PDB file of C-alpha atoms in Angstrom:
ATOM      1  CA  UNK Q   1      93.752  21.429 117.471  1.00 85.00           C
ATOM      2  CA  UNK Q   2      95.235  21.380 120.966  1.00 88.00           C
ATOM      3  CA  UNK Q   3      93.913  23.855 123.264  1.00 91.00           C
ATOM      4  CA  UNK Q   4      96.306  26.092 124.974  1.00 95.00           C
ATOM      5  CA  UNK Q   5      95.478  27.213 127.922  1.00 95.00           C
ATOM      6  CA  UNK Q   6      98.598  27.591 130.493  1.00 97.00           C
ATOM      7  CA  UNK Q   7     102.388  26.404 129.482  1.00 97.00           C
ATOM      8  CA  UNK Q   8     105.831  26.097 130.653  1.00 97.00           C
ATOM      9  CA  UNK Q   9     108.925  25.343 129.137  1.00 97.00           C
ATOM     10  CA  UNK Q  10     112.670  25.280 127.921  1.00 97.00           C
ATOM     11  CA  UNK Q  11     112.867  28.767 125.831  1.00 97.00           C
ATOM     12  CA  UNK Q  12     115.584  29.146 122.937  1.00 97.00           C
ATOM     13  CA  UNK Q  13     116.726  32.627 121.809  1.00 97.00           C
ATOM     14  CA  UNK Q  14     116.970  33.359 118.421  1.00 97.00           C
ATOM     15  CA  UNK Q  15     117.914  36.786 118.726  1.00 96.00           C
ATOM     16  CA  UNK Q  16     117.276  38.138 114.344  1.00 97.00           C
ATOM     17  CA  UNK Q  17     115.304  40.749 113.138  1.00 97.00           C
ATOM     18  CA  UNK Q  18     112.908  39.822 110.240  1.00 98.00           C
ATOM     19  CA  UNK Q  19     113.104  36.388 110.657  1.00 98.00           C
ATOM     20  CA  UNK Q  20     111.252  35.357 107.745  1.00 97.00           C
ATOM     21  CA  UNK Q  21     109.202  32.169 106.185  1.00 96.00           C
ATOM     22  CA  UNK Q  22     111.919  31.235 103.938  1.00 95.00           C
ATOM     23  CA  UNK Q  23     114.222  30.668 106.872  1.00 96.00           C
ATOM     24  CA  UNK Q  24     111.691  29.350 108.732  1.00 97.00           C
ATOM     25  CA  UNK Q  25     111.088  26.528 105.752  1.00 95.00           C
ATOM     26  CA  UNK Q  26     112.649  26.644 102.758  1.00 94.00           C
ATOM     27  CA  UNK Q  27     111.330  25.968  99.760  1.00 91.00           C
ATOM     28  CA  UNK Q  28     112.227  22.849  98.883  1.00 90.00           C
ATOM     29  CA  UNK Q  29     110.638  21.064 101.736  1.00 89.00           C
ATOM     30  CA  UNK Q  30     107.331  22.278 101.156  1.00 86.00           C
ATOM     31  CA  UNK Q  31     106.248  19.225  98.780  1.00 83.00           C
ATOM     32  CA  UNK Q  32     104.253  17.399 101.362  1.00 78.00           C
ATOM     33  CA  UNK Q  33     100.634  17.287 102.021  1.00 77.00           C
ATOM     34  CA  UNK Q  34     100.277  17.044 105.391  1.00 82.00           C
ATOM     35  CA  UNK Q  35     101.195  19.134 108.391  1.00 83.00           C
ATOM     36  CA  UNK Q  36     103.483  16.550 109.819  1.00 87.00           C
ATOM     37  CA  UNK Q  37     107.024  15.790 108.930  1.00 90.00           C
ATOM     38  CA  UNK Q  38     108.528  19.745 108.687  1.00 94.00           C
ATOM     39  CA  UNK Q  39     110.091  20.188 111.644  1.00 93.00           C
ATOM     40  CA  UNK Q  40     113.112  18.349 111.002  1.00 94.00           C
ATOM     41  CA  UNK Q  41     113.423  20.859 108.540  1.00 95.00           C
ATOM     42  CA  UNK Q  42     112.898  24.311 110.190  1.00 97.00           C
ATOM     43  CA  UNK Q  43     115.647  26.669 110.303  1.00 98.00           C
ATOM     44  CA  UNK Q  44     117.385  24.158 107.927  1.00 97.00           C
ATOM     45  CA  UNK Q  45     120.061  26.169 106.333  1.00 96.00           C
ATOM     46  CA  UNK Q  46     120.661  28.136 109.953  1.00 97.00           C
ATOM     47  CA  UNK Q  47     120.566  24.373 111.578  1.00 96.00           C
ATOM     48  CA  UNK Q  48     122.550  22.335 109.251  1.00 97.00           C
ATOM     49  CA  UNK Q  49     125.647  22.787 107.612  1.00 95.00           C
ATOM     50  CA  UNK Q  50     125.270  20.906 104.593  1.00 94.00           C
ATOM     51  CA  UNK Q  51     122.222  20.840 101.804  1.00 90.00           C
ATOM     52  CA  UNK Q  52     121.229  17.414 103.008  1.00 90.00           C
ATOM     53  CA  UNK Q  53     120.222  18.183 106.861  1.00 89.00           C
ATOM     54  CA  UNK Q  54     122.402  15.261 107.970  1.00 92.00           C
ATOM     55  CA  UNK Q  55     125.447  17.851 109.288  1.00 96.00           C
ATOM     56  CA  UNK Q  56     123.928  19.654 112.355  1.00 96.00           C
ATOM     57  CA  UNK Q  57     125.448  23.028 113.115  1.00 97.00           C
ATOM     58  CA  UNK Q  58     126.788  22.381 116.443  1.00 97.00           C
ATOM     59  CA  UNK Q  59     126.408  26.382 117.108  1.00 96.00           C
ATOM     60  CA  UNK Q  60     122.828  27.101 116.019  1.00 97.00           C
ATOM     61  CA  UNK Q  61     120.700  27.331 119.352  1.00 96.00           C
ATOM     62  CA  UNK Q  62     117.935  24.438 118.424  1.00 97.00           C
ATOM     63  CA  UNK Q  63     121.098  21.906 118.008  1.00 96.00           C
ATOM     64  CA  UNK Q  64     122.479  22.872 121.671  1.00 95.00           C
ATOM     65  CA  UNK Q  65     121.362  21.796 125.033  1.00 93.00           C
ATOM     66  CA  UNK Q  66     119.082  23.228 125.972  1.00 93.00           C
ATOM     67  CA  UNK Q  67     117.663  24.469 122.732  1.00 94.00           C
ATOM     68  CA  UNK Q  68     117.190  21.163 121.133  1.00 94.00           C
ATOM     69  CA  UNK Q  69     114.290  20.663 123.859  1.00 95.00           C
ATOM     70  CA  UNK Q  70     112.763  23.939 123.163  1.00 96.00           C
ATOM     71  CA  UNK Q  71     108.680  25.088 123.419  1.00 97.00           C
ATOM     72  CA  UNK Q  72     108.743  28.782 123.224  1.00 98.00           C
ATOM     73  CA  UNK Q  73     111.174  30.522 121.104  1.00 98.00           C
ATOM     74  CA  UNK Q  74     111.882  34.541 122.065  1.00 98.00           C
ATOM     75  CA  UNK Q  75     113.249  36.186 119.061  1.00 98.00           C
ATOM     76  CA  UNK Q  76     113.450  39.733 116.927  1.00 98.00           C
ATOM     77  CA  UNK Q  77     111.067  41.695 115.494  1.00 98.00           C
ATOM     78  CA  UNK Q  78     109.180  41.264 112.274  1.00 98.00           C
ATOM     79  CA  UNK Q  79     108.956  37.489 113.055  1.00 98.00           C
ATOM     80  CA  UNK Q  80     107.172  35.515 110.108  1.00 97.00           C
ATOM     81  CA  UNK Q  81     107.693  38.168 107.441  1.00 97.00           C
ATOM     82  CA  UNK Q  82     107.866  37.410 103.512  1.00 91.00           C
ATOM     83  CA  UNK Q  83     105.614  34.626 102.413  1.00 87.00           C
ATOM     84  CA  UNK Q  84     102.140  33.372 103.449  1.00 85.00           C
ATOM     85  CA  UNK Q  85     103.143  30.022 103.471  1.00 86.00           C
ATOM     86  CA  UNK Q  86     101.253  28.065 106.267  1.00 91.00           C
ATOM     87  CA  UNK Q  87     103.726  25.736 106.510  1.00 94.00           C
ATOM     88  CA  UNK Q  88     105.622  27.990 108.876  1.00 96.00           C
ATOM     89  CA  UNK Q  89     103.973  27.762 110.959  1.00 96.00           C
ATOM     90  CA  UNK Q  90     103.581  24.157 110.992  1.00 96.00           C
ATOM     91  CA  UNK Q  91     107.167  23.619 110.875  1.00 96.00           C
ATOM     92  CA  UNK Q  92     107.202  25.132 114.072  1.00 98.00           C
ATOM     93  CA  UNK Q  93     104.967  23.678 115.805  1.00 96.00           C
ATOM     94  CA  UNK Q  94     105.669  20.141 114.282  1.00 96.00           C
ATOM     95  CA  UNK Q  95     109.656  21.048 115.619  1.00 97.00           C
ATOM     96  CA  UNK Q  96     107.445  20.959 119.631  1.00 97.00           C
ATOM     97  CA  UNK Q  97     107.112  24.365 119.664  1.00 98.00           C
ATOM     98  CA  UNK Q  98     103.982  25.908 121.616  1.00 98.00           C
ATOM     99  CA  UNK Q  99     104.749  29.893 121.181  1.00 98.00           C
ATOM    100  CA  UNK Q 100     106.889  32.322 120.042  1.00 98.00           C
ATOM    101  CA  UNK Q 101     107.756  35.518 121.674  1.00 98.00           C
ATOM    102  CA  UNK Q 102     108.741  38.645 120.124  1.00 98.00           C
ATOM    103  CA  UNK Q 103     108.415  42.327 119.765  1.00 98.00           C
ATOM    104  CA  UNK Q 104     106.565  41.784 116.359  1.00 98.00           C
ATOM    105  CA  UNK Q 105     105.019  39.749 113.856  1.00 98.00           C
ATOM    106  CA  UNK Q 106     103.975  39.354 110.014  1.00 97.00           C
ATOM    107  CA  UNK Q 107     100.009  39.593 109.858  1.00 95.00           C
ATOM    108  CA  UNK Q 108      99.873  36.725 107.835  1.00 95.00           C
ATOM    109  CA  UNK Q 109     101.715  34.770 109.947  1.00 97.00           C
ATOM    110  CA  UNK Q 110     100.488  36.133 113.044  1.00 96.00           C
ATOM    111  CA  UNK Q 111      97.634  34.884 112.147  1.00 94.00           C
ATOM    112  CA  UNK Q 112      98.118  31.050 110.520  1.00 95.00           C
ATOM    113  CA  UNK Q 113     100.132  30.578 113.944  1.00 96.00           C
ATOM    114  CA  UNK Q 114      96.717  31.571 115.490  1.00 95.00           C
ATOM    115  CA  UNK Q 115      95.129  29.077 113.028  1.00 93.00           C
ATOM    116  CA  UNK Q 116      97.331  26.176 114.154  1.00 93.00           C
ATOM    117  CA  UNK Q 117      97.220  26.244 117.959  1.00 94.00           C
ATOM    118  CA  UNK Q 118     100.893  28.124 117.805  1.00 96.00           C
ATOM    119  CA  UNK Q 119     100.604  31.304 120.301  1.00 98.00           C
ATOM    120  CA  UNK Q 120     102.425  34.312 119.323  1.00 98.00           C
ATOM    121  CA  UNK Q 121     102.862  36.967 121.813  1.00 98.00           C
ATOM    122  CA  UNK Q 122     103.838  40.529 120.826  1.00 98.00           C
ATOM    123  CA  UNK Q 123     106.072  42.289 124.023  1.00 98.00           C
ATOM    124  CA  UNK Q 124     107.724  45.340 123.563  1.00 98.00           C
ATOM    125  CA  UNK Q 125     111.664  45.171 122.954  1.00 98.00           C
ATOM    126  CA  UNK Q 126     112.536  45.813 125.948  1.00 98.00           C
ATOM    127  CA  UNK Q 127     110.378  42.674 127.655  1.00 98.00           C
ATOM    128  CA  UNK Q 128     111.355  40.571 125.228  1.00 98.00           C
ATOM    129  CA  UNK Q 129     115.451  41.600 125.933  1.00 97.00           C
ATOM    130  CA  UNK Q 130     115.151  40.918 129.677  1.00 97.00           C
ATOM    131  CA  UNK Q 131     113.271  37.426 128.882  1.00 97.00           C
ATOM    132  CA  UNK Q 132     115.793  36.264 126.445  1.00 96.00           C
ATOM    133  CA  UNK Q 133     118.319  37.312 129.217  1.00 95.00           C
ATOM    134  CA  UNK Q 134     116.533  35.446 131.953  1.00 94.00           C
ATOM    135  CA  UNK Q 135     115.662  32.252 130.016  1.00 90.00           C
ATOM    136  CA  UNK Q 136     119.211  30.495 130.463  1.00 82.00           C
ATOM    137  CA  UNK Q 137     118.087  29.748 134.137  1.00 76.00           C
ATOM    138  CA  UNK Q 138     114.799  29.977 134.203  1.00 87.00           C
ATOM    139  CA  UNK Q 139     112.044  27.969 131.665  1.00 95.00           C
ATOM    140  CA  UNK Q 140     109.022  30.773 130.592  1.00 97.00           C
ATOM    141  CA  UNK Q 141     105.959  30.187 131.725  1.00 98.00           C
ATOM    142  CA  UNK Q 142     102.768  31.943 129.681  1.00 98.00           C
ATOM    143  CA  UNK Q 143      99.110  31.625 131.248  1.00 98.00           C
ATOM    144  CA  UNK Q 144      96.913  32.687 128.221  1.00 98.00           C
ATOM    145  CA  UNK Q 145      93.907  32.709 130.352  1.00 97.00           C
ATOM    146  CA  UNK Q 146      95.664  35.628 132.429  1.00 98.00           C
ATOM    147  CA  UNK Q 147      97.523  36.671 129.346  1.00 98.00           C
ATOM    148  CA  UNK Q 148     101.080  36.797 131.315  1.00 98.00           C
ATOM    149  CA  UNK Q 149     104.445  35.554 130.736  1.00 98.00           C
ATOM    150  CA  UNK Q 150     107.089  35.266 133.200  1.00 97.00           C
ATOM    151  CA  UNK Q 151     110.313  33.988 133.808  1.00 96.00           C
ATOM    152  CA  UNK Q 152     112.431  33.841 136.625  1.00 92.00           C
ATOM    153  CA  UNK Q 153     111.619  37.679 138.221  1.00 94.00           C
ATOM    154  CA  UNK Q 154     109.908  39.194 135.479  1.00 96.00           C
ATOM    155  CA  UNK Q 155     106.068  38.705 134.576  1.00 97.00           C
ATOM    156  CA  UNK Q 156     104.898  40.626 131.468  1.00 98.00           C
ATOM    157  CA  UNK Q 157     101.079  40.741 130.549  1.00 98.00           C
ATOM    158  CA  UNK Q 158     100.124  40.505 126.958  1.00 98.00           C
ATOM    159  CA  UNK Q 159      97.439  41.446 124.510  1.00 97.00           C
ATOM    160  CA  UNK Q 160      95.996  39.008 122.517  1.00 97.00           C
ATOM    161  CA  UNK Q 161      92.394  39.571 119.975  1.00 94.00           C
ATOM    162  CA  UNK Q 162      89.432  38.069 121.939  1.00 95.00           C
ATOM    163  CA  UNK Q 163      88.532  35.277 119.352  1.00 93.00           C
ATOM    164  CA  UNK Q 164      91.533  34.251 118.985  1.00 94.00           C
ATOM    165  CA  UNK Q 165      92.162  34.058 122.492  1.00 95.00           C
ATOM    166  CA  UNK Q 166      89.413  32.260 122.664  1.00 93.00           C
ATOM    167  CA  UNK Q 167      90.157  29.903 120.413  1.00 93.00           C
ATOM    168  CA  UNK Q 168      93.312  29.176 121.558  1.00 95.00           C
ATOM    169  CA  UNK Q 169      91.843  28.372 125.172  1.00 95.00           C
ATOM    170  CA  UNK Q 170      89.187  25.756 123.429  1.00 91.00           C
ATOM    171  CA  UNK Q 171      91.651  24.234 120.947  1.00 90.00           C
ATOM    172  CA  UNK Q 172      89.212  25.752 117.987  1.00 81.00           C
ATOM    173  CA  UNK Q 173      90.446  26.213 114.491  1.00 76.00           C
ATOM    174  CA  UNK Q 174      88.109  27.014 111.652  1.00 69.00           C
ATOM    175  CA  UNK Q 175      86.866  23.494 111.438  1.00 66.00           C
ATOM    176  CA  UNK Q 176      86.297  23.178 114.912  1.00 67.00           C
ATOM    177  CA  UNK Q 177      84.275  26.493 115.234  1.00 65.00           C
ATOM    178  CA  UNK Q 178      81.854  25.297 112.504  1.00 63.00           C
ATOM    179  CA  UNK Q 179      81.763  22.024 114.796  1.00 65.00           C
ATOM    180  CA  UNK Q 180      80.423  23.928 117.132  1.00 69.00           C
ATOM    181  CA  UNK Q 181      77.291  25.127 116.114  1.00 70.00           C
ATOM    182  CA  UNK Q 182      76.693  21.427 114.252  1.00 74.00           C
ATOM    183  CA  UNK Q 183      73.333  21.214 116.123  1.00 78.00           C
ATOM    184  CA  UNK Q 184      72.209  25.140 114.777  1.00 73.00           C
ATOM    185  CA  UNK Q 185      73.570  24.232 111.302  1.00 73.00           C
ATOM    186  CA  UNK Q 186      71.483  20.489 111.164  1.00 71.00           C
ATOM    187  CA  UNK Q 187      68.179  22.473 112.694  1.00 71.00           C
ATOM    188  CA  UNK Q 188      68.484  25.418 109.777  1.00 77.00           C
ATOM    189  CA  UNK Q 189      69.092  22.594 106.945  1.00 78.00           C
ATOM    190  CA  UNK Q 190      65.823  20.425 108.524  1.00 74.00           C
ATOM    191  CA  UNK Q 191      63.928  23.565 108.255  1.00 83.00           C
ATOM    192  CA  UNK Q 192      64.888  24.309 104.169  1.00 81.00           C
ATOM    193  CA  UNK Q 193      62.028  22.918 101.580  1.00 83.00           C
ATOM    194  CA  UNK Q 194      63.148  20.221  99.316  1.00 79.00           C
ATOM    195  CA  UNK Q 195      64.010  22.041  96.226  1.00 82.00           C
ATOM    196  CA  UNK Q 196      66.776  23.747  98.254  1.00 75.00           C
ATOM    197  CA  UNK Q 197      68.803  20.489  99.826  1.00 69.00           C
TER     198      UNK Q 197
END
């Protein structure tokens, strides 16, 4: 997983309530096996105009300049809500996003974004209102190791849990922490009598 430690970027506003995981990937597109290949598909029947995907909607904000080049996505409350599908997720970080920004989120998804090196930061309405306002001009920046996001004039600190902060900063997902302690695992397996291995 790819650590995540300071980023800036192009922000797109989508500006919904209860954005949920059916919107985020429908249904239909969650045949594959591997995490690659669904963000072509996210937002798809907000982003396209026909069942196919081949009609971009030349008003939704992630077909428009600048939205199209988009990292961190600022959006309504409730964000992730409805299913537990991890492909959300995925879908959103496969589409080049790094973190999404919003007063709220689903547990579940709050934390399978976590999971999958996807930051989400939860600001109060308020913060979130004058960032979506200021991104036009201005690209966010977010420093997780301060836990701040700013963009043009304002600078907002956020809370985030310590272990997932944590790893966030050293790219760890739940592989990765068992990686970790590889050397403690292969000492405590050495140290078991035969009739246990």
């Amino acid at each position: 997983m790819q650590a995540f430690t300071q980023h800036r970027g192009v922000a797109a506003v989508l500006d919904r309530a209860n954005i949920d995981t059916d919107q985020i990937i429908p249904k239909q597109f969650l045949a594959k096996v591997t995490r690659e290949g669904f963000g072509v598909h996210l937002f798809h029947d907000w982003r396209y105009l026909d069942h196919e995907g081949k009609r971009p909607n030349p008003e939704f904000v992630l077909n428009t300049e600048p939205g199209c080049r988009a990292s961190v996505l600022l959006a309504g409350e409730n964000f992730g809500c409805g299913s537990s599908r991890e492909h959300a997720p995925w879908a959103l970080a496969d589409f080049g996003l790094r973190a999404i920004i919003a007063p709220s989120f689903a547990d579940i998804f709050y934390q399978n974004a976590i999971n999958n090196g996807l930051l989400p930061i939860a600001l109060p309405q308020d913060q979130v209102q004058a960032l979506m306002e200021a991104c036009g001009e201005s690209q966010v920046a977010i420093d997780l190791e301060a836990c701040q996001v700013s963009c043009g004039e304002h600078c907002f600190s956020f809370e985030i849990d310590a272990d997932a902060r944590h790893n966030l900063l050293n790219g760890l997902d739940a592989i990765g922490l068992t990686l970790a302690h590889e050397q403690a695992i292969a000492d405590h397996e050495a140290r078991l009598p035969d009739w246990l291995r």
